[in-house]
XYZ file of C-alpha atoms in Angstrom:
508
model
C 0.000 0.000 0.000
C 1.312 3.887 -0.893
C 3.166 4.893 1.919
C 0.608 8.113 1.554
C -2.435 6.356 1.988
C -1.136 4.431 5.049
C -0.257 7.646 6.847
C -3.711 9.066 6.208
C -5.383 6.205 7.335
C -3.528 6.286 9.939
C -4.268 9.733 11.226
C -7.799 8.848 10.683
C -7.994 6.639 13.284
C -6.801 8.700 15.832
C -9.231 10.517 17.936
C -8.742 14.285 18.191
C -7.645 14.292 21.993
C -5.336 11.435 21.456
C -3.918 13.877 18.749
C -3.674 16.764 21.120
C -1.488 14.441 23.467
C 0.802 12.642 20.914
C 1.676 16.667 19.541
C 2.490 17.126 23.670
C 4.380 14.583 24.163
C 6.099 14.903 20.820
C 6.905 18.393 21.248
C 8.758 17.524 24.504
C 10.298 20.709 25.740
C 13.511 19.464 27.162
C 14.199 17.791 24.199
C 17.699 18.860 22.824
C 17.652 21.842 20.630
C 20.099 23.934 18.196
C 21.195 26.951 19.876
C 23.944 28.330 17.596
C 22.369 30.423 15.169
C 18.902 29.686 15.795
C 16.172 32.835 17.380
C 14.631 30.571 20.223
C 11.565 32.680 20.216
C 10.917 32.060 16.538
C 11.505 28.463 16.292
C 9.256 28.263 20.163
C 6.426 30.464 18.151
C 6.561 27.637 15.514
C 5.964 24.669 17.494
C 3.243 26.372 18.910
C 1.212 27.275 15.886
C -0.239 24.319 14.755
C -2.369 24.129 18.665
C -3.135 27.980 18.425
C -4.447 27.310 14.979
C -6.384 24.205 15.888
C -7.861 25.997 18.866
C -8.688 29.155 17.288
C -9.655 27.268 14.202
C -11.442 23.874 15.672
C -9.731 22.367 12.974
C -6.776 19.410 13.155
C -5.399 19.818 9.954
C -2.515 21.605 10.966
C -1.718 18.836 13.792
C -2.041 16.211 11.450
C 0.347 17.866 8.968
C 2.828 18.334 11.772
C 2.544 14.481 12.531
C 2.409 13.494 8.891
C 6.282 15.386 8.445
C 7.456 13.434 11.957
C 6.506 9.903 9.932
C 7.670 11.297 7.135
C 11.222 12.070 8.623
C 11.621 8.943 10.398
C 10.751 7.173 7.406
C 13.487 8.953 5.347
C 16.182 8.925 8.580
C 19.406 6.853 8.126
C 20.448 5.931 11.824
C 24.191 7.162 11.682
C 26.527 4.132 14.047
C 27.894 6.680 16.680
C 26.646 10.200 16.568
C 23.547 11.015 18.813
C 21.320 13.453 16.532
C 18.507 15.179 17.263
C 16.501 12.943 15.562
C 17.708 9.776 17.458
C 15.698 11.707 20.528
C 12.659 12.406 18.683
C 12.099 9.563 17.174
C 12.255 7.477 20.544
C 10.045 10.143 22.244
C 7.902 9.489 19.034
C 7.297 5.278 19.787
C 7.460 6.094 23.046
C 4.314 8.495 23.038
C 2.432 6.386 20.266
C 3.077 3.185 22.572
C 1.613 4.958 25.636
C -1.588 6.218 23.516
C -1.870 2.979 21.710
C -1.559 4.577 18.001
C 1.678 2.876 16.865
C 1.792 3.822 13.184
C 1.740 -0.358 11.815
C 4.754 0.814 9.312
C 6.759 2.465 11.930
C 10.174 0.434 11.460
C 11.279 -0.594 14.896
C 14.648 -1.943 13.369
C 15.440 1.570 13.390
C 14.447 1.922 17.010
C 16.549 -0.530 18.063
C 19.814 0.558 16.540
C 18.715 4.521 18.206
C 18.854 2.426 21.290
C 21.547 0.863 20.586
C 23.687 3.526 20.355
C 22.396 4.954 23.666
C 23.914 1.843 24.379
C 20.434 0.798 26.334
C 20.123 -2.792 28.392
C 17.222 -4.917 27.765
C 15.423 -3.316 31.112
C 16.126 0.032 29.546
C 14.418 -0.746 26.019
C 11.256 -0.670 27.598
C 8.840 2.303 26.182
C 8.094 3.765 29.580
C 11.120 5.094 30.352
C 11.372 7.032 27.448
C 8.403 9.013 28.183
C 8.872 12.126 30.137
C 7.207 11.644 33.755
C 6.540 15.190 34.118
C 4.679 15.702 30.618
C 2.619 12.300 32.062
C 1.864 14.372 35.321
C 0.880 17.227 33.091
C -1.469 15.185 31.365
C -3.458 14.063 34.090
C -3.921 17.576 35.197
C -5.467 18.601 32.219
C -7.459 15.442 32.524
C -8.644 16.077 35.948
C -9.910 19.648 34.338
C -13.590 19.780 32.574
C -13.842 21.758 28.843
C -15.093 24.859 31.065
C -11.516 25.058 33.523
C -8.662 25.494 30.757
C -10.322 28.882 29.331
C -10.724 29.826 32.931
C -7.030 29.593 33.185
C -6.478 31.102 29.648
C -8.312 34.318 30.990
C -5.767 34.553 33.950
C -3.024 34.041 31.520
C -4.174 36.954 28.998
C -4.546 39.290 31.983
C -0.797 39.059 32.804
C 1.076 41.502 30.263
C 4.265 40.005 31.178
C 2.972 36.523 30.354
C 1.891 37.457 26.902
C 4.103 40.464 25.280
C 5.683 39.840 22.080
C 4.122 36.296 21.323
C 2.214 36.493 18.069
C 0.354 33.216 18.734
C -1.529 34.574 21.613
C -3.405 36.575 19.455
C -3.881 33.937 16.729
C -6.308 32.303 19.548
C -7.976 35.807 20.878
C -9.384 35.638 24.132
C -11.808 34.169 24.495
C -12.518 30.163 23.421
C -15.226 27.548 22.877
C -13.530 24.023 24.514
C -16.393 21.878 23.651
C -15.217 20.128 20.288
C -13.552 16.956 21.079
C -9.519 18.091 21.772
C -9.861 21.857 21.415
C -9.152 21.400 25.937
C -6.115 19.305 25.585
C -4.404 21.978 22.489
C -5.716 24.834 24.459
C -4.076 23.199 27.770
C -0.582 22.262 26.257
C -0.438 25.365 24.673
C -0.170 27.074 28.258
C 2.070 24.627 29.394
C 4.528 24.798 26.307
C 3.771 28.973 26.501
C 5.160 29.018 29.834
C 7.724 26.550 29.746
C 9.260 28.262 26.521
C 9.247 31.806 28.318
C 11.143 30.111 31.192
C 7.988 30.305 33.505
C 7.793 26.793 34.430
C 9.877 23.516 34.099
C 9.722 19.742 35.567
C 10.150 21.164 39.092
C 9.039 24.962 39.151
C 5.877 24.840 38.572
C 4.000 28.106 41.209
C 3.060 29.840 37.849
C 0.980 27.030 36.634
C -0.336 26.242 40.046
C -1.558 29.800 40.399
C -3.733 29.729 37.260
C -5.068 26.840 37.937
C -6.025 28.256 41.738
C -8.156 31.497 39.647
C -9.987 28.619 38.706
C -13.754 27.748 39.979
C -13.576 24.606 40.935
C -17.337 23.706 40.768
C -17.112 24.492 36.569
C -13.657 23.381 35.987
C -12.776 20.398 37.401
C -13.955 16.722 37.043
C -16.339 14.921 39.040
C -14.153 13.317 41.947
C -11.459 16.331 41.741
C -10.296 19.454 43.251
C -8.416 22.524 42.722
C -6.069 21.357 45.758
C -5.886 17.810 44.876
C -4.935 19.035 41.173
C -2.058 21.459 42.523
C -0.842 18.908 44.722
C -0.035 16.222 41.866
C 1.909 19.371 40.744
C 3.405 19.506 44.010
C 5.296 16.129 43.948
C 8.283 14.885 41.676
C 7.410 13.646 38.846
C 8.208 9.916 38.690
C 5.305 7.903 36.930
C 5.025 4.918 35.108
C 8.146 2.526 34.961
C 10.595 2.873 35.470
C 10.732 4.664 39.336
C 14.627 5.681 38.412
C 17.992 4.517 38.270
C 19.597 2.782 41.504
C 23.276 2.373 42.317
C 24.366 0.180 45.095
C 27.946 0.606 46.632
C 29.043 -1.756 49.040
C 32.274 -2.760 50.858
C 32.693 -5.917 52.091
C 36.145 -5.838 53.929
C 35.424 -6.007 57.764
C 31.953 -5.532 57.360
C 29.976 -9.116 58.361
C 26.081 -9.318 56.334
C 27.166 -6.981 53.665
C 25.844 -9.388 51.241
C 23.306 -9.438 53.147
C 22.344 -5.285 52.729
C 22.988 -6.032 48.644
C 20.098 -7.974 48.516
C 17.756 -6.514 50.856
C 18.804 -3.566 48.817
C 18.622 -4.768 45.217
C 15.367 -6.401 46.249
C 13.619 -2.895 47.557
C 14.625 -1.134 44.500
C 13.289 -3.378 42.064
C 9.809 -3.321 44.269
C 9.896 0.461 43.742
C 10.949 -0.077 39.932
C 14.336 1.121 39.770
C 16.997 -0.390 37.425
C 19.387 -1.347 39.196
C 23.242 -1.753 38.961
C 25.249 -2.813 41.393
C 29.682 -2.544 42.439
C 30.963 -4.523 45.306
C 34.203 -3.156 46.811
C 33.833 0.017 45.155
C 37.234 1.704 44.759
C 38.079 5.865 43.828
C 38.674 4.419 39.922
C 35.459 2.340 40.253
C 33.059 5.597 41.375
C 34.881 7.261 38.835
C 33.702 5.033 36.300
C 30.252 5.177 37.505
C 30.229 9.495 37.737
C 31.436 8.717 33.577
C 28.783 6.259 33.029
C 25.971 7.772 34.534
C 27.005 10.943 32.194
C 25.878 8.990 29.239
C 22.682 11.023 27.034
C 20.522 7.590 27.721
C 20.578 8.313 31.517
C 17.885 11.471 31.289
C 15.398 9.644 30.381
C 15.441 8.321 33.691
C 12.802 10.180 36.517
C 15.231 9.964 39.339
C 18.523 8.554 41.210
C 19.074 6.733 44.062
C 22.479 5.772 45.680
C 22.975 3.450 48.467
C 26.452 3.205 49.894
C 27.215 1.229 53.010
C 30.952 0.664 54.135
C 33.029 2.075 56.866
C 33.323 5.885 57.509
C 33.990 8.608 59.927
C 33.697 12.084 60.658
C 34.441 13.203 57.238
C 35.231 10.233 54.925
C 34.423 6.717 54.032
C 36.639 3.559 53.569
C 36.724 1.693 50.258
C 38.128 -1.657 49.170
C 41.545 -0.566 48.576
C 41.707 1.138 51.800
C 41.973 4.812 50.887
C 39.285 6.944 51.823
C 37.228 9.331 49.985
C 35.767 12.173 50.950
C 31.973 12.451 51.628
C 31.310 16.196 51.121
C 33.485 15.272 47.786
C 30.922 12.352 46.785
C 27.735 14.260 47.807
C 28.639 17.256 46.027
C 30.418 15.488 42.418
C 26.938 13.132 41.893
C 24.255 16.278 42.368
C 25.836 17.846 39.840
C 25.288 15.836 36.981
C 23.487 17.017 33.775
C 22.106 14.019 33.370
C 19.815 13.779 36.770
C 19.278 18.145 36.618
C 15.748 18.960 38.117
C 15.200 15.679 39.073
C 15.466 13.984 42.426
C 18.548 12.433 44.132
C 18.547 10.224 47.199
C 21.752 9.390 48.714
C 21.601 6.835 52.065
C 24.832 7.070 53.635
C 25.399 3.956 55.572
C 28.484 4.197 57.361
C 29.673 5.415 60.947
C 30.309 9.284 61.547
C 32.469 8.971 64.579
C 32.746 6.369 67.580
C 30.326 8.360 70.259
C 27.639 6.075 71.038
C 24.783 6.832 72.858
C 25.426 5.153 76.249
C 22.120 3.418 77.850
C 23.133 2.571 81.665
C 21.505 0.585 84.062
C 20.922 -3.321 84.827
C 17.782 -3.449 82.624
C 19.464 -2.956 79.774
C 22.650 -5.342 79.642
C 21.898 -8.561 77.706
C 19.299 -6.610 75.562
C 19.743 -5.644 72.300
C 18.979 -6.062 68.260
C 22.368 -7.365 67.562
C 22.506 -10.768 70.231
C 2.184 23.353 54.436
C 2.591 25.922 52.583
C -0.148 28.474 52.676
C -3.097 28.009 50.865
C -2.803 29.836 47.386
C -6.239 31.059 47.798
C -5.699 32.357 51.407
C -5.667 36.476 50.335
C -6.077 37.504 53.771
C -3.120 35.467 54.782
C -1.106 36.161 51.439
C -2.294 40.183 51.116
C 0.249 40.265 54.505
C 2.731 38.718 53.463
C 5.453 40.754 51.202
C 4.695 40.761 47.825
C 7.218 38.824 45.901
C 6.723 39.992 42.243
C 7.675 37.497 39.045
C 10.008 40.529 37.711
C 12.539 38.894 40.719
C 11.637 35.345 39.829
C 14.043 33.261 38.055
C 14.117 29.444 37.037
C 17.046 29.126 34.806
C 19.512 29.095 37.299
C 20.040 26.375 40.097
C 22.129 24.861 42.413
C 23.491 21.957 42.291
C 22.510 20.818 45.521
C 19.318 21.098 44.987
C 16.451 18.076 44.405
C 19.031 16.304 46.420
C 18.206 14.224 49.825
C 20.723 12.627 51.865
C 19.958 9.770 54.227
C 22.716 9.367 56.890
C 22.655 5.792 58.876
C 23.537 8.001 62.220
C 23.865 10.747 63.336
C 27.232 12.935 63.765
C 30.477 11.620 65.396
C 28.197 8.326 66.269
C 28.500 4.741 65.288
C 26.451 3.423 62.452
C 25.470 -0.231 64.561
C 24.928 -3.519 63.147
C 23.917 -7.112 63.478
C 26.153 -9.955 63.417
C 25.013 -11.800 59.955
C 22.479 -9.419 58.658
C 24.732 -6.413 58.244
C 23.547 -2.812 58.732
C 20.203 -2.288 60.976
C 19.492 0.715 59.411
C 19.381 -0.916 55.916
C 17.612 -3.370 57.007
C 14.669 -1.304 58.751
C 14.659 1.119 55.739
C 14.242 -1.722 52.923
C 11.209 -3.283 55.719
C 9.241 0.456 55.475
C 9.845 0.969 51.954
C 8.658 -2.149 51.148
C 5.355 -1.575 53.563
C 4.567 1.944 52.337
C 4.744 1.124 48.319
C 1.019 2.000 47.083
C 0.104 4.003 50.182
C 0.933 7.119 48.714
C 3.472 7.963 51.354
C 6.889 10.262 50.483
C 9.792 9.395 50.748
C 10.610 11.694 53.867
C 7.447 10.401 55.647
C 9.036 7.003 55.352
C 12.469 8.600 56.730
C 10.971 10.215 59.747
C 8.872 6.755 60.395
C 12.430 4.837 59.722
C 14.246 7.788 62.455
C 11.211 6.757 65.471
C 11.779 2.897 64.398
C 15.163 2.678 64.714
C 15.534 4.946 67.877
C 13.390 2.218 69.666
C 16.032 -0.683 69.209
C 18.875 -1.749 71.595
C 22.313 -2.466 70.353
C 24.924 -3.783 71.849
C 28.896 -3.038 70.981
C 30.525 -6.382 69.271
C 33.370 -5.473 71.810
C 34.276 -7.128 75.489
C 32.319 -3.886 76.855
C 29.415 -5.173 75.661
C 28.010 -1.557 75.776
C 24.229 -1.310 74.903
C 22.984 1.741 73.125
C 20.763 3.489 70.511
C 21.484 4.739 67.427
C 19.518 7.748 65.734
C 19.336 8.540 62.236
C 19.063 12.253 60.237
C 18.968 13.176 56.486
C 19.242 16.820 55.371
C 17.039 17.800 52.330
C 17.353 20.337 49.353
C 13.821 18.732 47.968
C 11.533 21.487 46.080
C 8.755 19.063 45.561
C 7.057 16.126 47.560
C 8.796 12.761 46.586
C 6.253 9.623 46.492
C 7.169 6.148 46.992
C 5.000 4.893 43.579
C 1.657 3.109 43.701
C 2.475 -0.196 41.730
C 4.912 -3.272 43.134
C 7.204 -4.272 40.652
C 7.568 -8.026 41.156
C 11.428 -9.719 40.562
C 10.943 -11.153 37.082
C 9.385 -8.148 35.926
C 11.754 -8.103 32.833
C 11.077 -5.302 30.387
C 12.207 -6.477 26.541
C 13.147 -4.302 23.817
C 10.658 -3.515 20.837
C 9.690 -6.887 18.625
């Protein structure tokens, strides 16, 4: 059959909002762009055009021309061995989004798709389509699904009353101000359109989202939001990281096993939590400096940001200010916290270190007889609160900015103890703190509960337990716990169990 006829039959079968979302996720806004030469606002005014004409016109044809050139281009595209192109991204983000709406095109070559992944140099785990999705266009999706045909113009009126929001941008006015969101899709264009509006003007991103959140609160909630669904419960999905669908994130598990009894022990307990949560996993025992070195490379690879988070779990000896690693030198820990963060790869999303190691030899001394022979071892303010807010100073968006960011931040660490104090553990099962983290984790998955909820849970449950010094002293005592946190968003242990074979097979 004509290649021509297949791609219009094709089209044809897709309903209107199901085109609104594959143009979304398509148009991915952290995909990599051309900067040298290019005028960012032009080429950002052209991606936009075909929803401002399909809203202002309540006509697809300019969507379906736009998706008839992507086919088009993959179907001409020669996948070069080594070089990572532009194109390798979109067409992955392409399958990816036509997998997740269930429109593969049926002469979509997924030879082709392979050999992109190949050269991202992707595992079998990592071929699966859900990871190449971006989590926080899925989150944005379900807000504009939790919103009825009446909300989005609601929120398009806010927008149009903030100059600063609109000056310069020609396809405002293509739309006008006010629209009719009944046809079937016009809500979805008209709702990506703000999002990609305000994540091209550097308004939003994946974490900073307080401009969308405060058009959505202008809202009335009785007209503009579905039946079972708030204004607050919308702004709060907005409120946590964005980690849907598989995979959770990566996981990297660091263990020394020199002097350290059950540390094969922690591995699995580890590896076994992480692939609950859905993480892929890879794991170095007897980590040296060269080995975390290669690791820091690795995890610099392009195929890493398709992953929603990262999670590091490293458990050996340690004190005040370093930890001990196979070879016996230490390293640094302010040098390991700080080198990871800062990353490209992970930017804007979150980081979870759990630093299992001792800080110091202080324990906290329990005396008395009735304790020898005892032991484990033998809100932010409501947007809509004006009183509140109209005392408050006013913080204007003139001395906003999103662009630039620490490196520290989206980061949590987890530390086994707290300062100067022994990390304790048992005699064959290795680390108690390990072990009592993996336990809640493991209780708390489809509970909705974050993942500092869980921490503060893991600091009372681990404060309760006697240990007892491996020593002649035999000294009982407790150990206590702490993290420190440069979150910006609620991070949520995910709804769904991933069993152990849950194996995840590249494209057939």
């Amino acid at each position: 059959m004509d290649e021509v006829i297949q791609v219009t039959q094709w089209l044809s079968s897709i309903t209107p909002r199901k085109k609104a979302k594959l143009f979304f996720f398509t148009t991915h806004a952290d995909a990599p762009t051309p900067t040298v030469g290019s005028n960012d606002v032009d080429t950002h005014e052209e991606t936009q055009l075909p929803l401002a004409t399909t809203v202002a016109l309540h006509n697809f044809k300019n969507i379906d021309e736009f998706l008839k050139k992507k086919v088009n281009t993959f179907s001409c595209y020669n996948v070069i061995e080594n070089e990572i192109t532009k194109t390798d991204y979109e067409y992955l983000r392409f399958y990816s989004a036509c997998k997740y709406l269930d429109v593969v095109p049926p002469f979509l070559d997924l030879e082709k798709i392979s050999a992109i992944q190949n050269k991202f140099e992707m595992t079998d785990e990592e071929r699966d389509y859900r990871l190449l999705l971006d989590s926080a266009d899925l989150v944005l999706e379900k807000v504009c699904d939790s919103l009825k045909p009446a909300g989005v113009p609601q929120m398009w009126t806010a927008l149009r009353k903030d100059r600063n929001l609109i000056r310069g941008v020609k396809t405002i006015e293509i739309i006008g101000f006010f629209v009719d969101p009944n046809p079937t899709g016009i809500k979805e264009c008209l709702f990506f359109f703000i999002v990609r509006h305000l994540q091209m003007i550097k308004k939003i991103s994946r974490v900073n989202t307080n401009r969308l959140e405060r058009l959505i609160a202008q809202c009335d909630e009785s007209s503009a939001c579905e039946e079972g669904r708030t204004i607050d419960f919308i702004i709060d999905s907005l409120r946590c990281y964005p980690t849907e669908l598989y995979p959770f994130g990566s996981c990297l598990i660091l263990c020394v096993f020199e002097d350290r009894d059950g540390a094969m022990q922690e591995i699995e307990k580890t590896m076994e939590i992480s692939r609950h949560l859905g993480m892929i996993t890879h794991t170095e025992k007897n980590p040296t400096k060269e080995t975390i070195e290669l690791v820091k490379k690795e995890l610099m690879k392009p195929k890493y940001q398709f992953y929603s988070s990262f999670t590091c779990w490293f458990m050996s000896h340690g004190d005040s200010n370093s930890m001990l690693l196979a070879d016996g030198e230490t390293m640094e820990r302010e040098w390991f916290l700080t080198s990871f963060p800062d990353i490209s790869t992970f930017q804007l999303k979150p980081k979870v270190f759990f630093m299992v190691s001792c800080l110091g030899a202080n324990k906290f001394r329990l005396e008395g007889a009735k304790f020898k022979c005892q032991s484990a071892t033998c809100d932010y303010y409501d947007i809509g609160s004006a009183l509140i807010r109209n005392r408050m100073l006013d913080i204007t968006d003139s001395v906003r900015d999103i662009s630039y960011v620490q490196p520290m931040m989206d980061t949590l660490v987890a530390y086994s103890t707290i300062p100067d104090h022994l990390s304790g553990r048992a005699n064959t099962h290795g680390s108690i703190y390990v072990d009592r983290a993996c336990v809640l984790m493991s209780e708390n998955i489809s509970r909705g509960r974050s993942l500092t909820e869980i921490l503060e849970h893991l600091s009372q449950d681990l404060h309760e337990i006697l240990q007892e010094t491996m020593d002649e002293d035999r000294i009982v005592y407790k150990q206590a716990c702490h993290y420190d946190s440069f979150f910006r968003k609620t991070l949520k242990l995910p709804y769904t169990r991933h069993p152990k074979e849950d194996v995840h097979s590249a494209p057939q």
